[in-house]
Structure formats: structure tokens, C-alpha cells
PDB file of C-alpha atoms in Angstrom:
ATOM      1  CA  MET G  19     114.388 137.907 115.341  1.00  0.00           C
ATOM      2  CA  SER G  20     111.716 136.309 117.447  1.00  0.00           C
ATOM      3  CA  GLU G  21     111.774 132.818 118.868  1.00  0.00           C
ATOM      4  CA  VAL G  22     110.256 130.046 116.770  1.00  0.00           C
ATOM      5  CA  ARG G  23     108.811 126.838 118.171  1.00  0.00           C
ATOM      6  CA  HIS G  24     109.070 123.623 116.159  1.00  0.00           C
ATOM      7  CA  VAL G  25     107.025 120.516 116.935  1.00  0.00           C
ATOM      8  CA  LEU G  26     108.183 117.157 115.615  1.00  0.00           C
ATOM      9  CA  VAL G  27     105.600 114.356 115.788  1.00  0.00           C
ATOM     10  CA  LEU G  28     107.067 110.878 116.263  1.00  0.00           C
ATOM     11  CA  PRO G  29     105.326 107.498 116.384  1.00  0.00           C
ATOM     12  CA  ASP G  30     106.521 106.277 119.791  1.00  0.00           C
ATOM     13  CA  ARG G  31     108.653 107.042 122.816  1.00  0.00           C
ATOM     14  CA  ASP G  32     111.731 105.176 121.566  1.00  0.00           C
ATOM     15  CA  ALA G  33     111.736 107.141 118.313  1.00  0.00           C
ATOM     16  CA  ALA G  34     111.262 110.413 120.204  1.00  0.00           C
ATOM     17  CA  GLU G  35     114.138 109.689 122.583  1.00  0.00           C
ATOM     18  CA  GLU G  36     116.465 108.664 119.744  1.00  0.00           C
ATOM     19  CA  ALA G  37     115.546 111.749 117.725  1.00  0.00           C
ATOM     20  CA  ALA G  38     116.032 114.024 120.755  1.00  0.00           C
ATOM     21  CA  GLU G  39     119.532 112.651 121.222  1.00  0.00           C
ATOM     22  CA  ALA G  40     120.374 112.967 117.523  1.00  0.00           C
ATOM     23  CA  LEU G  41     119.080 116.555 117.304  1.00  0.00           C
ATOM     24  CA  GLY G  42     122.032 117.988 119.191  1.00  0.00           C
ATOM     25  CA  LYS G  43     124.538 116.163 117.042  1.00  0.00           C
ATOM     26  CA  ARG G  44     122.862 116.983 113.732  1.00  0.00           C
ATOM     27  CA  PHE G  45     121.747 120.566 114.294  1.00  0.00           C
ATOM     28  CA  GLY G  46     123.955 121.742 117.161  1.00  0.00           C
ATOM     29  CA  VAL G  47     120.951 122.302 119.415  1.00  0.00           C
ATOM     30  CA  ASP G  48     122.209 123.073 122.931  1.00  0.00           C
ATOM     31  CA  GLU G  49     118.919 122.893 124.798  1.00  0.00           C
ATOM     32  CA  ASP G  50     117.201 119.523 125.134  1.00  0.00           C
ATOM     33  CA  PRO G  51     113.832 119.448 123.383  1.00  0.00           C
ATOM     34  CA  GLN G  52     110.743 118.910 125.483  1.00  0.00           C
ATOM     35  CA  LEU G  53     109.254 115.392 125.142  1.00  0.00           C
ATOM     36  CA  VAL G  54     105.461 115.291 125.321  1.00  0.00           C
ATOM     37  CA  ARG G  55     103.153 112.262 125.064  1.00  0.00           C
ATOM     38  CA  ASP G  56     100.209 112.988 122.780  1.00  0.00           C
ATOM     39  CA  ALA G  57      97.549 110.316 123.400  1.00  0.00           C
ATOM     40  CA  LEU G  58      95.187 109.686 120.530  1.00  0.00           C
ATOM     41  CA  ALA G  59      91.563 110.520 121.217  1.00  0.00           C
ATOM     42  CA  GLY G  60      89.950 107.940 123.480  1.00  0.00           C
ATOM     43  CA  GLU G  61      93.115 105.874 123.906  1.00  0.00           C
ATOM     44  CA  ASP G  62      94.685 105.187 127.302  1.00  0.00           C
ATOM     45  CA  ASP G  63      97.319 102.716 126.102  1.00  0.00           C
ATOM     46  CA  ALA G  64     100.838 104.144 125.722  1.00  0.00           C
ATOM     47  CA  GLU G  65     101.230 102.054 122.560  1.00  0.00           C
ATOM     48  CA  ASP G  66      98.594 104.230 120.891  1.00  0.00           C
ATOM     49  CA  ALA G  67     100.342 107.507 121.627  1.00  0.00           C
ATOM     50  CA  GLN G  68     102.426 109.757 119.461  1.00  0.00           C
ATOM     51  CA  TRP G  69     105.297 111.633 121.025  1.00  0.00           C
ATOM     52  CA  LEU G  70     106.114 115.258 120.376  1.00  0.00           C
ATOM     53  CA  LEU G  71     109.506 116.904 120.456  1.00  0.00           C
ATOM     54  CA  VAL G  72     109.096 120.602 121.107  1.00  0.00           C
ATOM     55  CA  LEU G  73     112.096 122.737 120.149  1.00  0.00           C
ATOM     56  CA  HIS G  74     112.535 126.378 120.996  1.00  0.00           C
ATOM     57  CA  ASP G  75     114.570 128.017 118.241  1.00  0.00           C
ATOM     58  CA  GLU G  76     115.548 131.351 119.790  1.00  0.00           C
ATOM     59  CA  GLU G  77     117.547 132.475 116.778  1.00  0.00           C
ATOM     60  CA  ALA G  78     115.044 131.119 114.209  1.00  0.00           C
ATOM     61  CA  SER G  79     118.021 129.369 112.631  1.00  0.00           C
ATOM     62  CA  LEU G  80     116.639 125.857 112.090  1.00  0.00           C
ATOM     63  CA  ASP G  81     115.333 125.050 108.611  1.00  0.00           C
ATOM     64  CA  PRO G  82     111.775 123.659 108.806  1.00  0.00           C
ATOM     65  CA  ALA G  83     112.311 121.458 105.724  1.00  0.00           C
ATOM     66  CA  GLU G  84     115.445 119.920 107.254  1.00  0.00           C
ATOM     67  CA  LEU G  85     113.579 119.259 110.511  1.00  0.00           C
ATOM     68  CA  ASP G  86     110.752 117.600 108.576  1.00  0.00           C
ATOM     69  CA  ALA G  87     113.232 115.344 106.758  1.00  0.00           C
ATOM     70  CA  PHE G  88     114.955 114.610 110.071  1.00  0.00           C
ATOM     71  CA  ALA G  89     111.659 113.573 111.713  1.00  0.00           C
ATOM     72  CA  GLY G  90     110.932 111.424 108.660  1.00  0.00           C
ATOM     73  CA  GLU G  91     113.938 109.274 109.512  1.00  0.00           C
ATOM     74  CA  TRP G  92     111.824 108.014 112.450  1.00  0.00           C
ATOM     75  CA  ASP G  93     108.542 107.895 110.464  1.00  0.00           C
ATOM     76  CA  GLY G  94     107.528 111.261 111.878  1.00  0.00           C
ATOM     77  CA  TRP G  95     106.960 114.771 110.597  1.00  0.00           C
ATOM     78  CA  ARG G  96     107.219 118.429 111.562  1.00  0.00           C
ATOM     79  CA  GLU G  97     103.882 119.929 112.536  1.00  0.00           C
ATOM     80  CA  GLU G  98     103.144 123.347 111.051  1.00  0.00           C
ATOM     81  CA  PRO G  99     102.301 125.980 113.703  1.00  0.00           C
TER      82      PRO G  99
END
């Protein structure tokens, strides 16, 4: 199987950090996801930024629907590739 990349979009840094911590416990993810600030077009203020959690799923074992529901717990969603 080939590696799959999942991107979870979260509303703010706090939500992204909490979700990143919970990912390992919920899904048994060993590798920490990459946190990326995604500023909205034309916005410089950190308050107006979404945060992305990028997960590399080497075994393609994570269920996209479960990840979407998980992100929803923080008012986020899973971005389709």
C-alpha cells in the first residue's frame, strides 16, 4: 500500500494542539502530525487563521470518515486531497 496524507482543518491553534495530542490516544498514531498555520487570504492576524494537522498514514489504515468526525469535535473537518 502507498502512503496516504490526511489534512484536518481546525479553527484555531488551541484546537489544533488539542486535536494533535488526542490523535495519538484515539487512533494510535505514533508520529506527531505536522501543525501548519493557514492564514486566510489578505489576513495577517493570527486570530483569522485556520490551522492544519497534516498526518502521514504510511499504512493507509486511518478511516477518513472517522478522522472527519474527530476533527468535527473541534469544529473542524478533514480536507479531501
